[in-house]
Amino acid sequence: MKLDVLLGLQWGDEGKGKIVDVLAPNYDVIARFQGGPNAGHTLEFNDIKHVLHTIPSGVFRPETINIIGNGVVIDPVIFMKEIEELSKLNVDLTKNLFISKRAHLILPSHRILDAASEAAKGKTKIGSTLKGIGPTYMDKTGRNGLRIGDIINQGFKEKYNALTNKHKDLLKQYDFDYNLSEYEETWFKGIELIKKFRLIESEHEINKYLNEEKLILAEGAQGTLLDIDFGSYPFVTSSNTICAGACTGLGIAPNKIGNVIGIFKAYCTRVGSGPFPTELENTEGETLRKQGHEFGATTGRPRRCGWLDLPALKYAVMLNGVTELIVTKADVLTGFETIKVCTHYILNGKEINYLPYEINEPIEPIFKEFKGWKIDISKIDKFENLPNEFKEYLIYIEKEVNVPIKVVSVGPNREQTILR
Ligand code: GDP
Ligand code: IMO
Ligand code: MG
C-alpha cells in the first residue's frame, strides 16, 4: 500500500485542515510530517470552529489514528493547550494520538531566541510566528536538539539545562529582555502530559501500517512557497514543506508515495514578510481579505491578499509531483466584476513564465482577465450547478497546470465541499 500526501501549494493557509477533516473518513491514519505550532489548521463542522496547531486534523473522526511524525517540532505548552481545548469537546486522544520519539522539542528559550532574532532584524524580519520554529530546527541540524524520546530517559533535566544555558549565552548578544521561569513551569507540565501518550518510532509504525494495507494520509503544514529550499528564501519557514518532506518527516521511502493532493486557494494570501508578485495593495485586496476573513489562524495577523499566480502554482505542482488538485475559497471570489490570473512575469525587462531564483527582486505580474459571477456559490453541492464563469476559470487553471481539480471548496464548513 502507498501513502497519500496532502499539502499546500502556496504560502500556507490554503485550507489544509478543513480538507484533511473532510478526507479523514477515507483513511485509517493521518500523520503530520513537518512544521510545528506555527501552523494553524481550521476545521468547521456542526457549530464547532476549531484550530489545530501541532495535532493532525483527523482528530474529530473517532476511528482515525493520528500521528505526529519525526519531522514535526513540538512545544509542550501549546500541545497541552490543544489537548485541553479538545477535551472540552469530549475528544480524548490518549488512545489514538501517537507521537514520534524522534520529533524535536521547542524549548522556552527557542521562543525567546526567535523573538530576539526577529527584533534584531528590524525591517528585514521574516515575520515569523515567533513560536521558536527557526531556532529549534537550527538545533536539530546543529545536532544539539532535544527529542521526545529524551523525556522518558534519565538525565533529561540536565540535557534541558545544558541547552537552555547555551541559549542564554547566545541571548547575551541581543539587547532583549526575557523571563523564562513562568513559561518553563508550564512547559514541564506539558512534558508530563506528553508522557501519557504512546511515544512511537513512527518510521516502523507507519511502514508496518502500509504493509497491513492501512490507508494513510500525510498532512503537510505551511505551503510550498515557504519551503526552506524552494521558497522565497530567507522569507520561508525552517522545514521542507514539499512532498519530499513527508519521506524525511515520517520515515517512508519515495516509492511509497501514492497520490499527492495539492491544495490552493482560488486567489493567493501570504502572512509575514517576503515577495508576493500578485499582491493587491488596494481595495480589491481589502475585499478579498474581508470576504475571505483573511486573518492568521495562529497569530491573528491580517493576511496579504492577491490574485492567483500561475507560474508559482506550476512550480509547486512540479516540486511536489501533484497528482490531483483541490481548490478552496472559491466562494470568496463571488461578486468581483473581473477575476485576474497571473500568467507570466516581467523580470529585468524580460518576459518569463516560471518562478525564478530572483523572486526577491522587483517582478511585474502579467494578468489574464476572467469574467466574474454574482450568484452565491456557498450552498451549491454539484459541480454542474456552479456558474459557467467559475467553471471556465477552473478549467483554464486545470489546463494550464495539467492536473485535474478533483474537489472544490465553497465555504469553511465540512459540508461546503464539492467532489467532482
Ligand atoms: P490551513 O492552515 O491550510 O489549514 O488553513 P487555515 O485554517 O489557516 O486558513 C483557512 C481559512 O479559510 C480557515 O478560516 C478556514 O475555515 C477557511 N476556509 C477553508 N476553506 C474555505 C472555503 O472554501 N471558503 C471559505 N470562505 N473559507 C474557507
Ligand atoms: P499553516 O500550516 C501561513 C510563515 C510566517 C512567516 C514565515 C516563517 O497554517 O498553513 P515561522 O514561524 O515558521 O518561522 O515563520 O512562515 N508561516 C505561515 N504562514 N501559514 C502557516 O502555516 C505558516 N507557518 C509559518 O508567517 O512568514
Ligand atoms: Mg493556517
Tab-separated table of C-alpha atoms in Angstrom, residues 80-297:
chain	number	residue	atom	x	y	z
A	80	MET	CA	-1.140	20.858	26.293
A	81	LYS	CA	-3.475	23.744	25.376
A	82	GLU	CA	-4.566	21.885	22.262
A	83	ILE	CA	-5.340	18.771	24.294
A	84	GLU	CA	-7.292	20.860	26.837
A	85	GLU	CA	-9.341	22.538	24.101
A	86	LEU	CA	-10.116	19.163	22.539
A	87	SER	CA	-11.132	17.637	25.856
A	88	LYS	CA	-13.725	20.435	26.235
A	89	LEU	CA	-15.250	18.985	23.061
A	90	ASN	CA	-15.064	15.464	24.571
A	91	VAL	CA	-12.267	14.403	22.260
A	92	ASP	CA	-9.992	12.056	24.197
A	93	LEU	CA	-6.813	11.353	22.272
A	94	THR	CA	-4.864	9.210	24.723
A	95	LYS	CA	-5.738	6.108	22.687
A	96	ASN	CA	-5.387	7.316	19.120
A	97	LEU	CA	-2.744	10.034	19.071
A	98	PHE	CA	0.846	8.776	18.777
A	99	ILE	CA	3.987	10.908	18.884
A	100	SER	CA	7.313	10.107	17.270
A	101	LYS	CA	10.210	9.768	19.703
A	102	ARG	CA	12.347	11.458	17.065
A	103	ALA	CA	10.278	14.668	16.968
A	104	HIS	CA	12.207	17.630	18.358
A	105	LEU	CA	11.154	19.778	21.291
A	106	ILE	CA	10.716	23.540	21.154
A	107	LEU	CA	12.252	24.815	24.405
A	108	PRO	CA	11.066	28.017	26.086
A	109	SER	CA	14.438	29.536	25.179
A	110	HIS	CA	13.907	28.685	21.489
A	111	ARG	CA	10.897	31.009	21.527
A	112	ILE	CA	12.942	33.759	23.142
A	113	LEU	CA	15.722	33.308	20.577
A	114	ASP	CA	13.155	33.549	17.769
A	115	ALA	CA	11.767	36.788	19.215
A	116	ALA	CA	15.229	38.274	19.856
A	117	SER	CA	16.438	37.397	16.371
A	118	GLU	CA	13.352	38.901	14.721
A	119	ALA	CA	13.583	42.072	16.834
A	120	ALA	CA	17.243	42.479	15.866
A	121	LYS	CA	16.408	42.132	12.168
A	122	GLY	CA	14.124	45.177	12.310
A	123	LYS	CA	12.753	45.961	8.852
A	124	THR	CA	14.259	42.813	7.327
A	125	LYS	CA	12.440	40.492	9.738
A	126	ILE	CA	10.943	37.272	8.380
A	127	GLY	CA	7.585	37.887	10.025
A	128	SER	CA	7.965	34.633	11.959
A	129	THR	CA	5.042	33.395	14.031
A	130	LEU	CA	7.515	33.607	16.971
A	131	LYS	CA	6.848	30.043	18.038
A	132	GLY	CA	10.548	29.151	18.125
A	133	ILE	CA	10.471	27.202	14.866
A	134	GLY	CA	13.718	28.539	13.327
A	135	PRO	CA	15.903	28.101	16.454
A	136	THR	CA	14.522	24.591	17.078
A	137	TYR	CA	15.295	23.373	13.562
A	138	MET	CA	18.713	25.066	13.872
A	139	ASP	CA	19.433	22.970	16.949
A	140	LYS	CA	18.152	19.889	15.139
A	141	THR	CA	20.526	20.331	12.189
A	142	GLY	CA	23.252	21.602	14.535
A	143	ARG	CA	22.860	18.308	16.444
A	144	ASN	CA	22.080	19.956	19.759
A	145	GLY	CA	18.326	19.381	19.926
A	146	LEU	CA	16.205	17.579	22.499
A	147	ARG	CA	13.767	14.970	21.268
A	148	ILE	CA	10.546	13.492	22.558
A	149	GLY	CA	12.412	10.219	23.226
A	150	ASP	CA	14.672	12.079	25.671
A	151	ILE	CA	11.838	12.951	28.040
A	152	ILE	CA	11.475	9.371	29.257
A	153	ASN	CA	15.199	8.891	29.763
A	154	GLN	CA	17.313	9.709	32.775
A	155	GLY	CA	19.256	12.916	32.549
A	156	PHE	CA	16.556	14.812	30.641
A	157	LYS	CA	16.612	17.747	33.066
A	158	GLU	CA	20.409	18.014	32.756
A	159	LYS	CA	20.173	17.992	28.968
A	160	TYR	CA	17.457	20.633	29.168
A	161	ASN	CA	19.584	22.831	31.428
A	162	ALA	CA	22.660	22.451	29.220
A	163	LEU	CA	20.793	23.522	26.083
A	164	THR	CA	18.989	26.355	27.861
A	165	ASN	CA	22.327	27.641	29.184
A	166	LYS	CA	23.726	27.579	25.668
A	167	HIS	CA	20.744	29.665	24.572
A	168	LYS	CA	21.245	32.098	27.441
A	169	ASP	CA	24.810	32.642	26.205
A	170	LEU	CA	23.528	33.272	22.694
A	171	LEU	CA	20.938	35.715	24.009
A	172	LYS	CA	23.706	37.867	25.505
A	173	GLN	CA	24.460	39.172	22.013
A	174	TYR	CA	20.963	40.646	21.768
A	175	ASP	CA	19.594	43.597	23.670
A	176	PHE	CA	16.472	41.665	24.599
A	177	ASP	CA	14.635	41.321	27.926
A	178	TYR	CA	13.139	37.993	28.752
A	179	ASN	CA	11.790	35.898	31.569
A	180	LEU	CA	11.866	32.146	31.204
A	181	SER	CA	10.627	30.917	34.562
A	182	GLU	CA	6.868	31.201	34.116
A	183	TYR	CA	6.795	29.525	30.695
A	184	GLU	CA	9.265	26.903	31.916
A	185	GLU	CA	6.933	25.760	34.676
A	186	THR	CA	4.051	25.175	32.246
A	187	TRP	CA	6.475	23.613	29.765
A	188	PHE	CA	7.408	20.862	32.227
A	189	LYS	CA	3.711	20.230	32.934
A	190	GLY	CA	3.326	19.785	29.171
A	191	ILE	CA	6.210	17.284	29.213
A	192	GLU	CA	4.375	15.227	31.854
A	193	LEU	CA	1.250	15.280	29.691
A	194	ILE	CA	3.183	14.112	26.617
A	195	LYS	CA	4.366	11.080	28.629
A	196	LYS	CA	0.729	9.907	28.811
A	197	PHE	CA	0.650	9.365	25.037
A	198	ARG	CA	2.105	6.478	23.084
A	199	LEU	CA	5.596	7.562	22.073
A	200	ILE	CA	6.499	5.606	18.970
A	201	GLU	CA	9.111	5.023	16.338
A	202	SER	CA	6.931	6.429	13.605
A	203	GLU	CA	9.049	5.061	10.765
A	204	HIS	CA	8.462	1.469	11.950
A	205	GLU	CA	4.823	2.055	12.811
A	206	ILE	CA	3.925	3.733	9.530
A	207	ASN	CA	5.703	1.167	7.355
A	208	LYS	CA	4.003	-1.603	9.334
A	209	TYR	CA	0.624	0.026	8.656
A	210	LEU	CA	1.429	0.220	4.946
A	211	ASN	CA	2.329	-3.482	4.924
A	212	GLU	CA	-1.012	-4.172	6.616
A	213	GLU	CA	-2.755	-2.341	3.718
A	214	LYS	CA	-3.861	0.508	6.002
A	215	LEU	CA	-4.662	3.809	4.302
A	216	ILE	CA	-2.521	6.724	5.429
A	217	LEU	CA	-2.749	10.417	4.617
A	218	ALA	CA	0.282	12.587	5.373
A	219	GLU	CA	-0.759	16.139	6.339
A	220	GLY	CA	1.566	18.977	5.438
A	221	ALA	CA	1.852	22.306	7.193
A	222	GLN	CA	2.704	25.726	5.731
A	223	GLY	CA	2.965	25.698	1.937
A	224	THR	CA	5.390	25.006	-0.899
A	225	LEU	CA	6.385	28.666	-1.303
A	226	LEU	CA	7.522	28.687	2.341
A	227	ASP	CA	9.810	25.657	1.819
A	228	ILE	CA	13.316	26.125	3.249
A	229	ASP	CA	14.958	25.165	-0.065
A	230	PHE	CA	12.484	26.288	-2.710
A	231	GLY	CA	10.527	29.114	-1.063
A	232	SER	CA	11.422	32.799	-1.298
A	233	TYR	CA	14.472	32.438	0.964
A	234	PRO	CA	15.069	33.885	3.556
A	235	PHE	CA	11.345	34.633	3.875
A	236	VAL	CA	10.461	30.996	4.478
A	237	THR	CA	9.923	28.583	7.323
A	238	SER	CA	12.651	26.212	8.510
A	239	SER	CA	11.413	22.864	7.200
A	240	ASN	CA	10.836	21.136	3.874
A	241	THR	CA	7.163	21.703	3.272
A	242	ILE	CA	7.216	19.894	-0.082
A	243	CYS	CA	6.268	16.274	-0.697
A	244	ALA	CA	9.835	15.089	-0.077
A	245	GLY	CA	9.362	16.354	3.492
A	246	ALA	CA	6.816	13.577	4.003
A	247	CYS	CA	9.568	10.999	3.328
A	248	THR	CA	12.037	12.522	5.784
A	249	GLY	CA	9.357	13.621	8.237
A	250	LEU	CA	7.744	10.208	8.601
A	251	GLY	CA	10.418	7.731	7.522
A	252	ILE	CA	8.854	6.436	4.329
A	253	ALA	CA	10.620	5.733	1.055
A	254	PRO	CA	9.848	7.872	-2.036
A	255	ASN	CA	8.417	4.838	-3.860
A	256	LYS	CA	5.805	4.501	-1.085
A	257	ILE	CA	4.160	7.815	-2.041
A	258	GLY	CA	0.828	7.378	-3.818
A	259	ASN	CA	-1.400	10.345	-4.606
A	260	VAL	CA	-0.090	13.818	-3.977
A	261	ILE	CA	-3.032	16.082	-3.244
A	262	GLY	CA	-2.166	19.745	-3.724
A	263	ILE	CA	-4.401	22.439	-2.236
A	264	PHE	CA	-4.568	26.001	-3.472
A	265	LYS	CA	-6.807	28.969	-2.816
A	266	ALA	CA	-8.678	30.420	-5.789
A	267	TYR	CA	-6.521	33.518	-5.126
A	268	CYS	CA	-3.350	33.979	-3.042
A	269	THR	CA	-2.552	35.048	0.503
A	270	ARG	CA	0.615	35.453	2.468
A	271	VAL	CA	1.196	36.309	6.115
A	272	GLY	CA	4.586	37.639	7.171
A	273	SER	CA	7.252	39.342	5.070
A	274	GLY	CA	8.655	38.447	1.665
A	275	PRO	CA	7.918	38.718	-2.024
A	276	PHE	CA	4.367	38.325	-3.302
A	277	PRO	CA	4.248	39.212	-7.023
A	278	THR	CA	0.441	39.341	-7.386
A	279	GLU	CA	-0.239	41.182	-4.114
A	280	LEU	CA	-3.105	43.701	-4.256
A	281	GLU	CA	-2.390	46.683	-2.053
A	282	ASN	CA	-5.711	48.301	-2.974
A	283	THR	CA	-9.457	47.966	-2.417
A	284	GLU	CA	-9.580	44.666	-4.315
A	285	GLY	CA	-7.045	43.231	-1.845
A	286	GLU	CA	-9.122	44.577	1.034
A	287	THR	CA	-12.252	42.995	-0.416
A	288	LEU	CA	-10.505	39.618	-0.635
A	289	ARG	CA	-9.323	39.970	2.977
A	290	LYS	CA	-12.797	40.932	4.166
A	291	GLN	CA	-14.775	38.350	2.193
A	292	GLY	CA	-12.228	35.622	2.897
A	293	HIS	CA	-11.777	36.528	6.609
A	294	GLU	CA	-8.077	36.521	5.872
A	295	PHE	CA	-6.578	36.820	9.328
A	296	GLY	CA	-3.956	34.353	10.607
A	297	ALA	CA	-5.311	31.320	12.488
